PDB file of C-alpha atoms in Angstrom:
ATOM      1  CA  MET L 295     138.924 283.337  88.300  1.00 53.00           C
ATOM      2  CA  ASN L 296     136.317 281.337  90.191  1.00 56.00           C
ATOM      3  CA  GLN L 297     137.928 280.140  93.434  1.00 78.00           C
ATOM      4  CA  VAL L 298     137.206 276.492  94.181  1.00 89.00           C
ATOM      5  CA  LYS L 299     137.793 275.127  97.687  1.00 90.00           C
ATOM      6  CA  PRO L 300     138.046 271.485  98.809  1.00 86.00           C
ATOM      7  CA  TYR L 301     135.595 271.711 101.724  1.00 90.00           C
ATOM      8  CA  LYS L 302     132.634 273.832 100.692  1.00 83.00           C
ATOM      9  CA  GLU L 303     130.931 273.601 104.085  1.00 81.00           C
ATOM     10  CA  LYS L 304     133.909 275.181 105.881  1.00 88.00           C
ATOM     11  CA  GLN L 305     134.606 278.897 106.166  1.00 85.00           C
ATOM     12  CA  ALA L 306     138.415 278.598 106.236  1.00 90.00           C
ATOM     13  CA  ARG L 307     140.498 280.238 103.494  1.00 92.00           C
ATOM     14  CA  LYS L 308     141.427 278.187 100.450  1.00 94.00           C
ATOM     15  CA  LYS L 309     145.087 277.725 101.437  1.00 93.00           C
ATOM     16  CA  GLN L 310     144.082 276.410 104.877  1.00 94.00           C
ATOM     17  CA  GLN L 311     141.661 273.956 103.267  1.00 93.00           C
ATOM     18  CA  VAL L 312     144.252 272.839 100.705  1.00 93.00           C
ATOM     19  CA  LYS L 313     146.763 272.221 103.504  1.00 94.00           C
ATOM     20  CA  GLU L 314     144.194 270.174 105.443  1.00 93.00           C
ATOM     21  CA  MET L 315     143.248 268.189 102.329  1.00 92.00           C
ATOM     22  CA  PHE L 316     146.844 267.231 101.456  1.00 93.00           C
ATOM     23  CA  ASP L 317     147.628 266.393 105.083  1.00 93.00           C
ATOM     24  CA  ASN L 318     144.600 264.057 104.998  1.00 93.00           C
ATOM     25  CA  ILE L 319     145.450 262.245 101.756  1.00 92.00           C
ATOM     26  CA  SER L 320     149.270 262.220 102.028  1.00 93.00           C
ATOM     27  CA  PRO L 321     149.594 258.543 103.087  1.00 92.00           C
ATOM     28  CA  LYS L 322     147.722 257.376  99.955  1.00 90.00           C
ATOM     29  CA  TYR L 323     148.742 260.182  97.562  1.00 89.00           C
ATOM     30  CA  ASP L 324     151.406 258.295  95.578  1.00 89.00           C
ATOM     31  CA  LEU L 325     149.199 255.221  95.152  1.00 85.00           C
ATOM     32  CA  LEU L 326     146.298 257.348  93.943  1.00 82.00           C
ATOM     33  CA  ASN L 327     148.503 259.339  91.573  1.00 80.00           C
ATOM     34  CA  ARG L 328     149.800 256.221  89.831  1.00 80.00           C
ATOM     35  CA  LEU L 329     146.393 254.580  89.753  1.00 78.00           C
ATOM     36  CA  LEU L 330     144.354 257.549  88.532  1.00 76.00           C
ATOM     37  CA  SER L 331     146.877 258.652  85.893  1.00 77.00           C
ATOM     38  CA  ILE L 332     147.872 255.084  84.893  1.00 79.00           C
ATOM     39  CA  GLY L 333     151.457 256.223  85.497  1.00 81.00           C
ATOM     40  CA  ILE L 334     151.346 258.897  82.774  1.00 92.00           C
ATOM     41  CA  ASP L 335     152.139 261.587  85.356  1.00 91.00           C
ATOM     42  CA  GLN L 336     155.728 260.281  85.473  1.00 91.00           C
ATOM     43  CA  ALA L 337     156.114 260.759  81.711  1.00 94.00           C
ATOM     44  CA  TRP L 338     154.822 264.330  82.085  1.00 95.00           C
ATOM     45  CA  ARG L 339     157.481 265.049  84.716  1.00 96.00           C
ATOM     46  CA  ARG L 340     160.175 263.610  82.434  1.00 96.00           C
ATOM     47  CA  LYS L 341     159.048 266.113  79.771  1.00 97.00           C
ATOM     48  CA  MET L 342     159.774 268.911  82.261  1.00 98.00           C
ATOM     49  CA  ILE L 343     163.249 267.492  82.918  1.00 98.00           C
ATOM     50  CA  LYS L 344     163.972 267.291  79.179  1.00 98.00           C
ATOM     51  CA  LEU L 345     163.093 270.987  78.779  1.00 98.00           C
ATOM     52  CA  MET L 346     165.342 271.892  81.728  1.00 98.00           C
ATOM     53  CA  GLN L 347     168.417 269.932  80.646  1.00 98.00           C
ATOM     54  CA  PRO L 348     169.849 272.449  78.126  1.00 98.00           C
ATOM     55  CA  HIS L 349     169.832 275.148  80.841  1.00 98.00           C
ATOM     56  CA  GLN L 350     171.749 273.071  83.426  1.00 98.00           C
ATOM     57  CA  PRO L 351     170.228 274.765  86.504  1.00 98.00           C
ATOM     58  CA  GLN L 352     172.308 274.331  89.667  1.00 98.00           C
ATOM     59  CA  ILE L 353     169.983 275.803  92.308  1.00 98.00           C
ATOM     60  CA  ILE L 354     166.375 274.640  91.872  1.00 98.00           C
ATOM     61  CA  LEU L 355     163.180 275.413  93.767  1.00 98.00           C
ATOM     62  CA  ASP L 356     160.400 272.839  93.438  1.00 98.00           C
ATOM     63  CA  ILE L 357     157.160 274.411  94.681  1.00 98.00           C
ATOM     64  CA  ALA L 358     154.270 272.150  95.733  1.00 97.00           C
ATOM     65  CA  THR L 359     156.872 269.404  95.891  1.00 98.00           C
ATOM     66  CA  GLY L 360     154.348 267.113  97.581  1.00 97.00           C
ATOM     67  CA  THR L 361     155.857 263.669  98.132  1.00 97.00           C
ATOM     68  CA  GLY L 362     159.003 264.715  96.262  1.00 98.00           C
ATOM     69  CA  ASP L 363     158.646 262.911  92.921  1.00 96.00           C
ATOM     70  CA  LEU L 364     159.759 265.821  90.739  1.00 98.00           C
ATOM     71  CA  ALA L 365     162.548 266.916  93.097  1.00 98.00           C
ATOM     72  CA  ILE L 366     163.920 263.351  93.130  1.00 98.00           C
ATOM     73  CA  LEU L 367     163.803 263.190  89.330  1.00 98.00           C
ATOM     74  CA  GLU L 368     165.569 266.563  89.091  1.00 98.00           C
ATOM     75  CA  ALA L 369     168.300 265.392  91.467  1.00 98.00           C
ATOM     76  CA  ARG L 370     168.911 262.228  89.447  1.00 97.00           C
ATOM     77  CA  LYS L 371     168.682 263.614  85.926  1.00 98.00           C
ATOM     78  CA  LEU L 372     170.053 267.165  86.264  1.00 98.00           C
ATOM     79  CA  ASN L 373     172.766 266.661  88.889  1.00 97.00           C
ATOM     80  CA  PRO L 374     172.256 270.128  90.446  1.00 98.00           C
ATOM     81  CA  GLU L 375     174.092 271.513  93.470  1.00 98.00           C
ATOM     82  CA  LYS L 376     170.914 271.974  95.483  1.00 98.00           C
ATOM     83  CA  ILE L 377     167.148 271.514  95.288  1.00 98.00           C
ATOM     84  CA  VAL L 378     164.688 273.065  97.732  1.00 98.00           C
ATOM     85  CA  GLY L 379     161.399 271.193  97.870  1.00 98.00           C
ATOM     86  CA  PHE L 380     158.737 273.590  99.157  1.00 98.00           C
ATOM     87  CA  ASP L 381     155.189 272.652 100.194  1.00 98.00           C
ATOM     88  CA  LEU L 382     152.271 273.872 102.279  1.00 97.00           C
ATOM     89  CA  SER L 383     151.506 270.411 103.686  1.00 97.00           C
ATOM     90  CA  GLU L 384     153.718 268.927 106.391  1.00 97.00           C
ATOM     91  CA  GLY L 385     151.980 265.587 105.822  1.00 97.00           C
ATOM     92  CA  MET L 386     153.177 265.489 102.215  1.00 97.00           C
ATOM     93  CA  LEU L 387     156.685 266.573 103.212  1.00 98.00           C
ATOM     94  CA  GLU L 388     156.838 263.767 105.783  1.00 97.00           C
ATOM     95  CA  VAL L 389     156.290 261.225 102.995  1.00 97.00           C
ATOM     96  CA  ALA L 390     158.821 263.042 100.774  1.00 98.00           C
ATOM     97  CA  ARG L 391     161.422 263.062 103.573  1.00 98.00           C
ATOM     98  CA  LYS L 392     161.312 259.264 103.920  1.00 97.00           C
ATOM     99  CA  LYS L 393     161.641 258.760 100.153  1.00 97.00           C
ATOM    100  CA  ILE L 394     164.569 261.189  99.872  1.00 98.00           C
ATOM    101  CA  VAL L 395     166.493 259.560 102.738  1.00 98.00           C
ATOM    102  CA  GLN L 396     165.794 256.099 101.325  1.00 97.00           C
ATOM    103  CA  LYS L 397     167.183 257.193  97.944  1.00 97.00           C
ATOM    104  CA  LYS L 398     170.206 258.836  99.650  1.00 97.00           C
ATOM    105  CA  LEU L 399     169.413 262.257  98.176  1.00 98.00           C
ATOM    106  CA  ASP L 400     169.102 264.187 101.454  1.00 96.00           C
ATOM    107  CA  SER L 401     172.461 265.898 100.847  1.00 97.00           C
ATOM    108  CA  VAL L 402     171.021 267.467  97.654  1.00 98.00           C
ATOM    109  CA  ILE L 403     167.321 267.981  98.464  1.00 98.00           C
ATOM    110  CA  GLU L 404     166.227 270.201 101.349  1.00 98.00           C
ATOM    111  CA  LEU L 405     162.543 270.270 102.292  1.00 98.00           C
ATOM    112  CA  VAL L 406     160.874 273.456 103.558  1.00 98.00           C
ATOM    113  CA  GLN L 407     157.277 273.890 104.699  1.00 98.00           C
ATOM    114  CA  GLY L 408     155.558 277.161 103.817  1.00 98.00           C
ATOM    115  CA  ASP L 409     153.188 279.252 101.702  1.00 97.00           C
ATOM    116  CA  ALA L 410     154.118 279.723  98.029  1.00 97.00           C
ATOM    117  CA  GLU L 411     152.472 283.151  98.033  1.00 97.00           C
ATOM    118  CA  ASN L 412     154.844 284.374 100.751  1.00 97.00           C
ATOM    119  CA  MET L 413     158.142 282.494 100.427  1.00 98.00           C
ATOM    120  CA  PRO L 414     161.106 282.887 102.824  1.00 98.00           C
ATOM    121  CA  PHE L 415     163.719 283.172 100.060  1.00 98.00           C
ATOM    122  CA  ASN L 416     165.760 286.158  98.908  1.00 98.00           C
ATOM    123  CA  ASN L 417     165.267 287.812  95.525  1.00 98.00           C
ATOM    124  CA  HIS L 418     167.186 286.280  92.602  1.00 98.00           C
ATOM    125  CA  THR L 419     168.033 283.030  94.426  1.00 98.00           C
ATOM    126  CA  PHE L 420     167.159 280.204  92.012  1.00 98.00           C
ATOM    127  CA  ASP L 421     168.295 279.210  88.524  1.00 98.00           C
ATOM    128  CA  ALA L 422     165.014 277.333  87.981  1.00 98.00           C
ATOM    129  CA  VAL L 423     161.622 277.054  89.648  1.00 98.00           C
ATOM    130  CA  THR L 424     159.315 274.107  88.945  1.00 98.00           C
ATOM    131  CA  VAL L 425     155.702 273.511  89.961  1.00 98.00           C
ATOM    132  CA  ALA L 426     153.934 270.241  89.141  1.00 97.00           C
ATOM    133  CA  PHE L 427     150.169 270.274  89.760  1.00 94.00           C
ATOM    134  CA  GLY L 428     150.483 273.070  92.305  1.00 95.00           C
ATOM    135  CA  VAL L 429     149.567 276.470  90.856  1.00 97.00           C
ATOM    136  CA  ARG L 430     145.932 275.374  90.602  1.00 94.00           C
ATOM    137  CA  ASN L 431     145.908 275.253  94.407  1.00 94.00           C
ATOM    138  CA  PHE L 432     147.204 278.803  94.920  1.00 96.00           C
ATOM    139  CA  GLU L 433     144.716 281.012  96.699  1.00 95.00           C
ATOM    140  CA  ASN L 434     145.878 283.969  94.582  1.00 95.00           C
ATOM    141  CA  LEU L 435     147.442 282.803  91.299  1.00 96.00           C
ATOM    142  CA  GLU L 436     148.985 286.152  90.351  1.00 97.00           C
ATOM    143  CA  LYS L 437     150.520 286.597  93.809  1.00 97.00           C
ATOM    144  CA  GLY L 438     152.050 283.119  93.678  1.00 97.00           C
ATOM    145  CA  LEU L 439     153.454 283.704  90.189  1.00 98.00           C
ATOM    146  CA  GLY L 440     154.809 287.063  91.356  1.00 98.00           C
ATOM    147  CA  GLU L 441     156.676 285.307  94.163  1.00 98.00           C
ATOM    148  CA  ILE L 442     158.158 282.832  91.686  1.00 98.00           C
ATOM    149  CA  HIS L 443     159.287 285.741  89.504  1.00 98.00           C
ATOM    150  CA  ARG L 444     160.844 287.444  92.549  1.00 98.00           C
ATOM    151  CA  VAL L 445     162.966 284.468  93.690  1.00 98.00           C
ATOM    152  CA  LEU L 446     164.190 283.578  90.177  1.00 98.00           C
ATOM    153  CA  LYS L 447     167.534 284.874  88.959  1.00 98.00           C
ATOM    154  CA  ASN L 448     167.489 287.075  85.854  1.00 97.00           C
ATOM    155  CA  ASN L 449     167.106 284.771  82.815  1.00 97.00           C
ATOM    156  CA  GLY L 450     166.200 281.968  85.197  1.00 98.00           C
ATOM    157  CA  ILE L 451     163.619 279.469  83.972  1.00 98.00           C
ATOM    158  CA  MET L 452     160.216 278.497  85.309  1.00 98.00           C
ATOM    159  CA  LEU L 453     158.327 275.345  84.362  1.00 98.00           C
ATOM    160  CA  ILE L 454     154.743 274.672  85.379  1.00 98.00           C
ATOM    161  CA  LEU L 455     153.015 271.333  84.814  1.00 97.00           C
ATOM    162  CA  GLU L 456     149.270 271.610  85.270  1.00 96.00           C
ATOM    163  CA  PHE L 457     146.081 269.890  84.204  1.00 91.00           C
ATOM    164  CA  SER L 458     144.244 271.433  81.263  1.00 92.00           C
ATOM    165  CA  HIS L 459     141.232 270.574  79.089  1.00 88.00           C
ATOM    166  CA  PRO L 460     141.265 268.185  76.109  1.00 89.00           C
ATOM    167  CA  GLU L 461     139.464 269.950  73.272  1.00 88.00           C
ATOM    168  CA  LYS L 462     139.158 267.289  70.551  1.00 88.00           C
ATOM    169  CA  THR L 463     136.325 264.782  70.203  1.00 89.00           C
ATOM    170  CA  PRO L 464     136.048 262.031  71.459  1.00 89.00           C
ATOM    171  CA  PHE L 465     138.813 262.559  73.998  1.00 82.00           C
ATOM    172  CA  LYS L 466     137.091 265.621  75.415  1.00 89.00           C
ATOM    173  CA  GLN L 467     133.960 263.602  76.218  1.00 91.00           C
ATOM    174  CA  LEU L 468     135.867 260.586  77.558  1.00 89.00           C
ATOM    175  CA  TYR L 469     137.986 262.746  79.838  1.00 85.00           C
ATOM    176  CA  GLY L 470     134.911 264.648  81.040  1.00 85.00           C
ATOM    177  CA  PHE L 471     133.206 261.386  82.030  1.00 89.00           C
ATOM    178  CA  TYR L 472     136.355 260.066  83.719  1.00 86.00           C
ATOM    179  CA  SER L 473     137.034 263.232  85.727  1.00 85.00           C
ATOM    180  CA  LYS L 474     133.432 263.689  86.883  1.00 86.00           C
ATOM    181  CA  ASN L 475     132.581 260.059  87.669  1.00 87.00           C
ATOM    182  CA  ILE L 476     135.461 257.604  87.933  1.00 86.00           C
ATOM    183  CA  LEU L 477     138.100 259.867  89.482  1.00 83.00           C
ATOM    184  CA  PRO L 478     135.977 261.054  92.474  1.00 83.00           C
ATOM    185  CA  PHE L 479     134.662 257.514  93.077  1.00 86.00           C
ATOM    186  CA  VAL L 480     138.091 255.817  93.157  1.00 82.00           C
ATOM    187  CA  GLY L 481     139.651 258.749  95.038  1.00 79.00           C
ATOM    188  CA  LYS L 482     136.972 258.596  97.726  1.00 83.00           C
ATOM    189  CA  ILE L 483     137.373 254.848  98.297  1.00 86.00           C
ATOM    190  CA  ILE L 484     141.173 254.845  98.521  1.00 82.00           C
ATOM    191  CA  SER L 485     141.882 258.199 100.190  1.00 83.00           C
ATOM    192  CA  GLY L 486     138.947 258.234 102.602  1.00 86.00           C
ATOM    193  CA  ASP L 487     138.488 261.943 101.817  1.00 87.00           C
ATOM    194  CA  PRO L 488     135.640 262.335  99.296  1.00 84.00           C
ATOM    195  CA  ALA L 489     136.086 266.120  99.076  1.00 85.00           C
ATOM    196  CA  ALA L 490     139.687 265.815  97.831  1.00 83.00           C
ATOM    197  CA  TYR L 491     138.814 264.037  94.603  1.00 85.00           C
ATOM    198  CA  THR L 492     135.680 266.076  93.985  1.00 88.00           C
ATOM    199  CA  TYR L 493     137.835 269.198  94.361  1.00 89.00           C
ATOM    200  CA  LEU L 494     140.322 267.933  91.756  1.00 84.00           C
ATOM    201  CA  PRO L 495     138.022 267.989  88.658  1.00 86.00           C
ATOM    202  CA  GLU L 496     136.251 271.138  89.908  1.00 89.00           C
ATOM    203  CA  SER L 497     139.531 273.007  90.339  1.00 89.00           C
ATOM    204  CA  ILE L 498     140.732 271.859  86.901  1.00 87.00           C
ATOM    205  CA  ALA L 499     137.498 273.080  85.289  1.00 88.00           C
ATOM    206  CA  ALA L 500     137.860 276.518  86.908  1.00 91.00           C
ATOM    207  CA  PHE L 501     141.565 276.988  86.155  1.00 93.00           C
ATOM    208  CA  PRO L 502     142.915 278.944  83.141  1.00 94.00           C
ATOM    209  CA  TYR L 503     144.929 277.010  80.573  1.00 94.00           C
ATOM    210  CA  GLY L 504     146.587 277.422  77.179  1.00 95.00           C
ATOM    211  CA  GLU L 505     146.626 280.970  75.823  1.00 96.00           C
ATOM    212  CA  GLN L 506     144.748 282.313  78.845  1.00 97.00           C
ATOM    213  CA  MET L 507     147.445 280.994  81.172  1.00 97.00           C
ATOM    214  CA  LYS L 508     150.124 282.315  78.815  1.00 97.00           C
ATOM    215  CA  ASN L 509     148.598 285.807  79.070  1.00 98.00           C
ATOM    216  CA  ILE L 510     148.605 285.632  82.887  1.00 98.00           C
ATOM    217  CA  LEU L 511     152.286 284.611  82.872  1.00 98.00           C
ATOM    218  CA  SER L 512     153.100 287.484  80.548  1.00 98.00           C
ATOM    219  CA  GLN L 513     151.239 289.964  82.748  1.00 97.00           C
ATOM    220  CA  THR L 514     153.195 288.674  85.759  1.00 97.00           C
ATOM    221  CA  GLY L 515     156.471 289.607  84.042  1.00 97.00           C
ATOM    222  CA  PHE L 516     157.572 286.361  82.409  1.00 98.00           C
ATOM    223  CA  LYS L 517     158.950 286.231  78.859  1.00 98.00           C
ATOM    224  CA  ASN L 518     159.789 283.638  76.170  1.00 98.00           C
ATOM    225  CA  ILE L 519     156.679 281.722  77.176  1.00 98.00           C
ATOM    226  CA  LYS L 520     156.125 278.381  75.466  1.00 98.00           C
ATOM    227  CA  ILE L 521     153.194 275.982  75.799  1.00 98.00           C
ATOM    228  CA  TYR L 522     153.533 272.192  75.502  1.00 97.00           C
ATOM    229  CA  PRO L 523     150.191 270.315  75.603  1.00 96.00           C
ATOM    230  CA  LEU L 524     150.613 266.662  76.677  1.00 95.00           C
ATOM    231  CA  THR L 525     148.485 263.524  76.151  1.00 93.00           C
ATOM    232  CA  PHE L 526     145.727 265.074  74.001  1.00 92.00           C
ATOM    233  CA  GLY L 527     145.672 268.163  76.220  1.00 92.00           C
ATOM    234  CA  ILE L 528     145.009 266.464  79.573  1.00 92.00           C
ATOM    235  CA  SER L 529     147.952 268.411  80.950  1.00 94.00           C
ATOM    236  CA  THR L 530     150.240 271.209  79.780  1.00 97.00           C
ATOM    237  CA  VAL L 531     153.808 272.290  80.504  1.00 98.00           C
ATOM    238  CA  TYR L 532     154.362 276.049  80.522  1.00 98.00           C
ATOM    239  CA  PHE L 533     157.976 277.165  80.068  1.00 98.00           C
ATOM    240  CA  ALA L 534     159.019 280.758  80.707  1.00 98.00           C
ATOM    241  CA  LYS L 535     162.003 282.937  81.558  1.00 98.00           C
ATOM    242  CA  LYS L 536     162.405 285.845  83.924  1.00 98.00           C
TER     243      LYS L 536
END
């Protein structure tokens, strides 16, 4: 897989650049998310919750938790014993921490900073692992998925929400224009970090999706893999079991 980095002029490893990027844009991240997705990203997260509900997970790990949107939704809708929100960026976790305290969910949600490819959790710890818009930022996708597999309990569930590629005309063309022109322009103005929103469409274009992603999950040891394309294929939920 072609590895795309946020700051092409820098020599730092991808994970260091991703951390720097999210630290930079964290104060404006929620505003940009709502604006650039017209709020559809919240509906995509609710789809993840709906798929999780029959399994009633009690101990949940939310990787790339960012500003905590998915972890907060999980706490409210699934009523689990504990959620660990895990992220590389301390800047993003700082925003998440304020939101979680404000919503009085700090007794349920614990935030931990760290690298998803080398997590500080024991084997077979979690009933469910979720990742929303995070696996695309892994430096080594297979290593990150292997870590998820390791920390999941046997028969535990994993759900990944990630951008994919619309394949039907005219949506394919409209989305291509939006992601290459409008998204970087608006992202640059609001975030103040032009590289961050150039990186986004480039990393989406380089990332495997659909059957290709399903094959990678299978090779990493996951089973019962199901694919749920959302909004004409702009994003996809991948559901799998250990």
